[in-house]
Amino acid sequence: MSASPIVNNKLTVHKLSYYNYTSPLEFREVELKGYSETSFLGPTQILIKTKASSLNPVDVILYQLTPTWLKKDVLKGFGSDYAGEVLQTGSEVKDYKEGDRVYGDLLKPFGPNGAFSDYLVLDVTKEDKIGKIPDNLSYQEAAALPIAFGTAYELITKNHNVKGANVIVFGAGTSVGTYGVEIAKYLGAKTVLATCSPKSAAKAKEYGADVIVDYTKGAEHEYKEITEFVKKNGKFDLIFDSCRDPVFMGRLKDVLKTRKEGGKYVQVFGSTTMDYRTVTVASNLPTKGIMRELVASRLPFSKYEFISASISDGGDFIKAVADLSASNKLKIPIDSVFKPKDYKKALDKFYSGSFKGKLVFDFE
Ligand SMILES: NC(=O)c1ccc[n+]([C@@H]2O[C@H](COP(=O)([O-])OP(=O)(O)OC[C@H]3O[C@@H](n4cnc5c(N)ncnc54)[C@H](OP(=O)(O)O)[C@@H]3O)[C@@H](O)[C@H]2O)c1
């Protein structure tokens, strides 16, 4: 077990941080003071030695969109997904003890905590996405899970009973989509049709996709391949879209079962066409085609259910991760691992889009 880093009731942490989009994103030394004169931790807090974290689009989006006036004196922590070892627990913490390996997502926009920090202090009563790492997973693997796996798991399970269903995963080359394929098969989907580039096709198959459609050949090719499938196998029960694929906007009837038949189109809020170097509020907004589907879906007597959503309350993925890893079925797409000091290289890789899976940081 690691030694306590607390000295004189204070802890010095090194965290990747910023004030707003104009301030540099860099590791800063920050001194955390004790909760009270006699105890560094509050009764429901835990201290974690970070062992790994992973990068998500939302981390970059938040940094780029933080205006100069928003909580201007608060140093904002960068990053959300973490994995680490519990070093100390507050007097009322029952579920965690020293030495536990934990992981989670601490996404709290514009707050001081961030996963790219050598130590984390968390209040377990306020963290709903925290769990123990299954024994057969490494810290790096665990850190690659929370937001991407959690989003796919929450949005798929909240909206559909996948057992026996025919499912499309648009964007199986994204981390969320890769996990979407894996989760749909784990939950008993009959067939998963996945769209991705040829570079991601082998991975999508490895994660369980039955049919691959190459989206890089163009929208009409994608439309034709999928509607050919529909002619032979019937319409889809669930469409899980991690990349805002425009191909069926305005023509859901060609591919999706109606609301009465139980069909659902679930789109992850986000955009794979965004240039992450120059994020604007506008680049996050839904396209006209998506807006039309969202409005149509809310009209009385609408035939098709179309949902655009984000990860919200879900720590439910923790149990799915435990089940999948207990049966040795959990696969985790990691593209590469960086040392924290090389965060600029990792960001450059992220901006270039030349990666297939999660970009993970090794804090050990
Ligand atoms: N709202 C939420 O709660 C939430 C949470 C997590 C993620 N997200 C959003 O979900 C999206 C995916 O996130 P991620 O971290 O999984 O992404 P990612 O891993 O960064 O995805 C990169 C991959 O996307 C694929 N791609 C790019 N353009 C595409 C297109 N037009 N059609 C299909 N695939 C395309 C590429 O794979 P190939 O070209 O090789 O197939 C590329 O390797 C992002 O927009 C993100 O902001 C939202």
XYZ file of C-alpha atoms and ligand atoms in Angstrom:
412
model
C 0.000 0.000 0.000
C 1.263 3.506 -0.816
C 2.418 5.782 2.025
C 0.221 8.729 3.026
C 1.198 11.912 1.177
C -0.499 14.145 3.785
C 1.956 16.364 5.662
C 0.834 18.673 8.479
C -2.783 18.122 7.493
C -2.055 19.363 3.944
C -1.679 17.618 0.615
C 0.131 18.933 -2.431
C -1.364 17.649 -5.685
C -0.239 18.096 -9.282
C -3.224 18.558 -11.502
C -3.790 19.267 -15.146
C -5.881 22.404 -14.875
C -7.066 25.690 -16.348
C -9.149 28.738 -15.465
C -10.868 29.244 -18.822
C -10.239 28.652 -22.518
C -7.650 31.436 -22.690
C -5.517 30.105 -19.830
C -2.974 27.365 -20.522
C -3.854 23.777 -19.838
C -0.916 22.626 -17.727
C 0.047 20.705 -14.610
C -0.111 23.031 -11.617
C 0.896 22.358 -8.027
C -2.060 22.913 -5.718
C -2.117 22.654 -1.944
C -5.253 21.104 -0.442
C -5.994 22.020 3.144
C -7.505 19.654 5.705
C -11.276 19.412 6.200
C -10.847 20.304 9.877
C -7.935 21.032 12.195
C -7.771 17.408 13.283
C -8.672 15.533 10.130
C -7.565 15.975 6.542
C -10.631 14.115 5.220
C -14.257 14.949 5.898
C -16.395 12.115 7.323
C -17.674 10.964 3.895
C -14.542 11.639 1.853
C -11.907 9.275 0.523
C -8.363 9.965 -0.645
C -7.290 8.165 -3.804
C -3.826 7.787 -5.322
C -4.568 8.067 -9.029
C -3.074 5.201 -11.033
C -4.631 5.898 -14.426
C -7.038 8.210 -16.201
C -8.421 8.423 -19.715
C -9.324 11.192 -22.112
C -12.866 11.852 -23.335
C -14.152 14.371 -25.877
C -16.169 16.073 -23.110
C -12.947 16.970 -21.249
C -11.654 18.930 -24.222
C -15.073 20.440 -24.983
C -15.423 21.743 -21.412
C -11.968 23.304 -21.506
C -12.605 24.960 -24.868
C -16.039 26.254 -23.865
C -15.195 27.698 -20.430
C -15.693 31.463 -20.768
C -13.426 33.912 -18.967
C -16.157 35.037 -16.546
C -17.350 31.623 -15.368
C -16.171 30.969 -11.786
C -13.152 32.980 -12.821
C -11.150 32.369 -9.642
C -11.772 28.613 -9.607
C -8.944 26.538 -11.009
C -10.755 23.867 -13.013
C -9.527 20.281 -12.990
C -9.203 18.580 -16.381
C -10.482 15.059 -16.997
C -13.236 12.800 -15.754
C -12.341 9.089 -15.912
C -9.985 7.797 -13.222
C -8.789 4.605 -11.531
C -6.752 4.443 -8.365
C -6.059 3.069 -4.923
C -7.884 4.236 -1.791
C -5.290 5.582 0.657
C -7.547 6.852 3.433
C -11.228 7.027 4.253
C -13.295 9.435 6.363
C -14.846 8.273 9.630
C -18.295 7.522 8.145
C -17.231 5.751 4.959
C -18.419 2.144 5.041
C -18.234 0.923 1.442
C -14.551 1.607 0.816
C -11.397 0.870 2.769
C -7.684 1.530 2.455
C -6.156 -0.480 -0.359
C -9.371 -0.820 -2.400
C -8.916 -0.425 -6.143
C -11.617 1.951 -7.384
C -12.609 3.632 -10.625
C -15.226 6.051 -11.823
C -16.207 9.223 -13.570
C -16.011 12.438 -11.562
C -17.330 14.694 -14.324
C -18.422 17.929 -12.614
C -18.251 20.710 -15.190
C -16.229 23.772 -14.151
C -15.323 22.357 -10.722
C -11.885 22.062 -9.108
C -11.645 18.265 -9.269
C -10.275 16.601 -12.389
C -9.084 13.079 -13.082
C -5.669 14.184 -14.361
C -4.294 14.667 -10.873
C -1.907 12.472 -8.877
C -4.310 12.423 -5.908
C -8.078 12.781 -5.714
C -10.296 13.663 -2.762
C -13.880 12.561 -3.382
C -17.040 12.634 -1.327
C -18.532 9.168 -1.766
C -22.044 10.401 -0.951
C -21.861 12.715 -3.956
C -20.278 10.325 -6.447
C -22.783 8.081 -8.171
C -20.368 6.638 -10.709
C -17.744 4.970 -8.550
C -17.083 1.288 -8.031
C -14.466 -1.304 -7.188
C -12.270 -2.508 -10.008
C -12.781 -6.199 -10.792
C -9.655 -8.224 -9.870
C -8.858 -9.189 -13.449
C -8.743 -5.606 -14.729
C -5.699 -3.343 -14.595
C -5.949 0.283 -13.509
C -5.450 1.380 -17.107
C -8.264 -0.844 -18.347
C -10.585 0.391 -15.595
C -9.823 4.033 -16.417
C -10.827 3.396 -20.050
C -14.358 2.443 -19.049
C -16.506 4.948 -17.132
C -17.753 7.618 -19.550
C -17.633 5.666 -22.817
C -18.877 2.320 -21.459
C -21.250 4.058 -19.022
C -22.817 6.165 -21.782
C -23.371 3.177 -24.047
C -24.722 1.053 -21.198
C -27.031 3.707 -19.783
C -28.466 4.858 -23.101
C -29.000 1.327 -24.401
C -30.500 -0.194 -21.254
C -32.627 2.821 -20.284
C -34.315 2.783 -23.639
C -34.637 -0.796 -24.702
C -34.787 -4.445 -23.782
C -32.179 -5.667 -26.203
C -32.703 -9.411 -25.811
C -33.473 -10.873 -29.230
C -33.387 -7.441 -30.876
C -31.927 -6.372 -34.189
C -29.663 -3.425 -33.459
C -27.718 -0.887 -35.503
C -24.684 0.748 -33.942
C -23.751 3.838 -35.935
C -20.097 4.691 -35.343
C -18.739 1.379 -34.076
C -15.260 2.899 -34.500
C -15.865 5.348 -31.625
C -15.160 4.151 -28.092
C -18.823 4.620 -27.155
C -19.881 2.683 -30.270
C -17.362 -0.120 -29.691
C -18.767 -0.579 -26.200
C -22.281 -0.271 -27.680
C -21.618 -3.318 -29.869
C -20.163 -5.243 -26.929
C -23.061 -4.318 -24.606
C -25.766 -5.105 -27.177
C -24.318 -8.593 -27.673
C -23.859 -9.070 -23.901
C -27.537 -8.176 -23.404
C -28.582 -10.764 -25.983
C -29.092 -8.822 -29.227
C -29.889 -11.144 -32.109
C -27.993 -9.182 -34.724
C -25.780 -6.125 -34.503
C -25.153 -4.200 -37.708
C -22.290 -1.762 -37.201
C -21.064 1.148 -39.326
C -17.382 2.029 -39.253
C -14.399 2.583 -41.530
C -12.374 -0.399 -42.839
C -9.723 0.501 -40.243
C -12.181 -0.228 -37.430
C -13.959 -3.211 -39.006
C -11.812 -5.970 -37.434
C -12.272 -4.409 -33.994
C -16.040 -4.063 -34.438
C -16.225 -7.775 -35.385
C -14.042 -8.746 -32.443
C -16.478 -6.917 -30.136
C -19.409 -8.840 -31.613
C -20.722 -7.037 -34.711
C -22.448 -9.459 -37.100
C -22.640 -7.176 -40.131
C -20.310 -4.305 -41.020
C -21.208 -1.392 -43.265
C -18.419 0.918 -44.424
C -19.653 4.493 -43.901
C -16.636 5.925 -45.727
C -18.129 4.764 -49.061
C -20.775 7.474 -48.715
C -24.291 7.985 -47.409
C -26.072 6.346 -50.320
C -23.939 3.211 -50.071
C -24.700 3.082 -46.342
C -28.423 3.601 -46.990
C -28.489 0.888 -49.672
C -26.599 -1.720 -47.603
C -28.785 -1.163 -44.550
C -32.087 -1.147 -46.430
C -31.011 -4.364 -48.241
C -30.552 -5.885 -44.783
C -34.016 -4.615 -43.804
C -35.593 -6.257 -46.877
C -34.228 -9.640 -45.794
C -34.472 -9.373 -42.005
C -37.085 -6.751 -41.170
C -36.755 -3.335 -39.578
C -34.538 -2.635 -36.587
C -35.694 -2.608 -32.971
C -32.964 -0.287 -31.729
C -30.609 2.154 -33.390
C -27.767 3.315 -31.179
C -26.001 6.261 -32.812
C -22.691 7.447 -31.334
C -21.763 9.731 -34.261
C -24.892 11.667 -35.272
C -25.110 9.741 -38.513
C -27.344 11.798 -40.843
C -28.182 8.974 -43.246
C -31.662 8.102 -41.942
C -32.707 11.564 -40.780
C -36.073 12.199 -42.430
C -36.444 8.547 -43.457
C -36.676 6.565 -40.206
C -39.591 4.632 -41.691
C -37.161 2.843 -44.018
C -35.180 1.290 -41.201
C -36.812 1.526 -37.766
C -39.801 -0.231 -36.235
C -42.539 2.165 -35.148
C -43.007 3.303 -31.569
C -45.973 0.894 -31.273
C -43.770 -1.958 -32.437
C -41.168 -0.977 -29.822
C -38.641 0.691 -32.139
C -36.249 3.338 -30.743
C -33.532 5.521 -32.192
C -31.121 6.598 -29.452
C -28.538 9.186 -30.344
C -25.641 10.048 -28.072
C -25.410 13.800 -27.557
C -22.133 14.852 -29.200
C -20.574 15.138 -32.622
C -17.859 13.247 -34.460
C -17.594 15.943 -37.112
C -16.458 18.575 -34.608
C -12.952 20.038 -34.840
C -11.854 19.668 -31.233
C -9.157 22.338 -31.652
C -11.798 25.012 -32.181
C -14.929 23.919 -30.366
C -17.823 26.377 -30.399
C -21.263 26.182 -28.833
C -22.677 25.966 -32.365
C -20.577 22.885 -33.168
C -22.344 21.039 -30.341
C -25.853 21.906 -31.468
C -27.989 19.300 -33.220
C -28.249 19.585 -37.003
C -31.538 20.601 -38.651
C -32.220 16.961 -39.553
C -31.797 15.887 -35.934
C -33.952 18.776 -34.670
C -36.714 17.744 -37.059
C -36.636 14.158 -35.741
C -36.578 15.364 -32.130
C -39.586 17.607 -32.681
C -41.471 15.000 -34.734
C -40.881 12.413 -32.011
C -42.637 14.642 -29.454
C -45.727 15.319 -31.536
C -48.911 13.497 -30.549
C -49.407 10.384 -32.692
C -45.757 10.435 -33.798
C -44.842 7.080 -35.220
C -41.155 6.980 -34.387
C -39.304 7.428 -31.128
C -36.126 9.468 -31.456
C -34.027 10.303 -28.395
C -30.864 12.383 -28.032
C -29.292 11.968 -24.608
C -26.198 12.039 -22.422
C -24.925 9.933 -19.583
C -26.720 11.162 -16.478
C -27.462 9.282 -13.311
C -25.925 5.980 -14.157
C -23.600 4.026 -11.962
C -25.421 0.984 -13.347
C -22.571 0.194 -15.703
C -20.431 -0.816 -12.698
C -22.441 -4.031 -12.291
C -22.326 -4.786 -16.017
C -18.541 -4.333 -15.975
C -18.306 -6.704 -12.987
C -20.485 -9.339 -14.714
C -18.663 -9.130 -18.032
C -15.221 -9.279 -16.473
C -16.204 -12.142 -14.132
C -16.994 -14.200 -17.213
C -13.809 -12.989 -18.930
C -15.928 -11.475 -21.693
C -15.032 -7.838 -21.191
C -12.916 -6.306 -23.937
C -11.564 -2.797 -23.557
C -10.424 -0.757 -26.559
C -7.203 1.051 -25.608
C -5.325 2.824 -28.388
C -2.298 4.009 -26.438
C -0.948 4.848 -23.007
C 0.835 8.111 -22.136
C 2.739 9.376 -19.130
C 1.011 12.464 -17.645
C 3.954 14.707 -18.609
C 3.245 13.811 -22.257
C -0.316 15.157 -22.142
C 0.365 17.489 -25.091
C 1.307 14.515 -27.279
C -1.896 12.776 -26.228
C -3.959 15.860 -27.019
C -2.285 16.173 -30.433
C -3.197 12.565 -31.147
C -6.746 13.232 -30.039
C -7.031 16.357 -32.211
C -5.618 14.515 -35.226
C -8.255 11.766 -34.897
C -5.565 9.155 -35.610
C -6.514 6.745 -32.845
C -8.697 3.689 -32.428
C -9.899 3.389 -28.861
C -9.139 5.134 -25.612
C -6.152 7.356 -24.885
C -5.083 6.371 -21.393
C -2.674 7.996 -18.908
C -0.451 5.994 -16.603
C -0.038 7.814 -13.264
C 1.851 4.963 -11.503
N -23.199 12.945 -24.143
C -22.495 12.030 -23.489
O -22.802 11.626 -22.350
C -21.316 11.493 -24.188
C -20.444 10.631 -23.540
C -19.383 10.106 -24.262
C -19.216 10.469 -25.588
N -20.054 11.333 -26.171
C -19.923 11.717 -27.592
O -19.977 10.527 -28.365
C -19.136 10.660 -29.506
C -18.140 9.505 -29.512
O -17.233 9.664 -28.431
P -15.998 8.677 -28.301
O -15.142 9.134 -27.175
O -16.486 7.292 -28.300
O -15.310 8.994 -29.709
P -13.902 8.600 -30.254
O -13.428 7.347 -29.623
O -13.086 9.828 -30.205
O -14.306 8.306 -31.794
C -13.348 8.410 -32.815
C -13.812 7.510 -33.965
O -15.030 7.980 -34.519
C -15.202 7.354 -35.788
N -15.893 8.306 -36.656
C -15.500 9.572 -36.936
N -16.379 10.147 -37.771
C -17.355 9.236 -38.011
C -18.539 9.224 -38.790
N -18.889 10.289 -39.517
N -19.298 8.100 -38.796
C -18.936 7.027 -38.054
N -17.829 6.976 -37.295
C -17.049 8.060 -37.289
C -13.791 7.039 -36.292
O -13.701 5.618 -36.450
P -13.733 4.914 -37.907
O -13.739 6.032 -38.919
O -12.479 4.096 -37.992
O -14.934 4.064 -37.932
C -12.890 7.508 -35.144
O -11.807 6.647 -34.895
C -18.466 12.041 -29.382
O -19.235 12.952 -30.116
C -18.593 12.377 -27.902
O -18.609 13.752 -27.648
C -21.105 11.850 -25.517
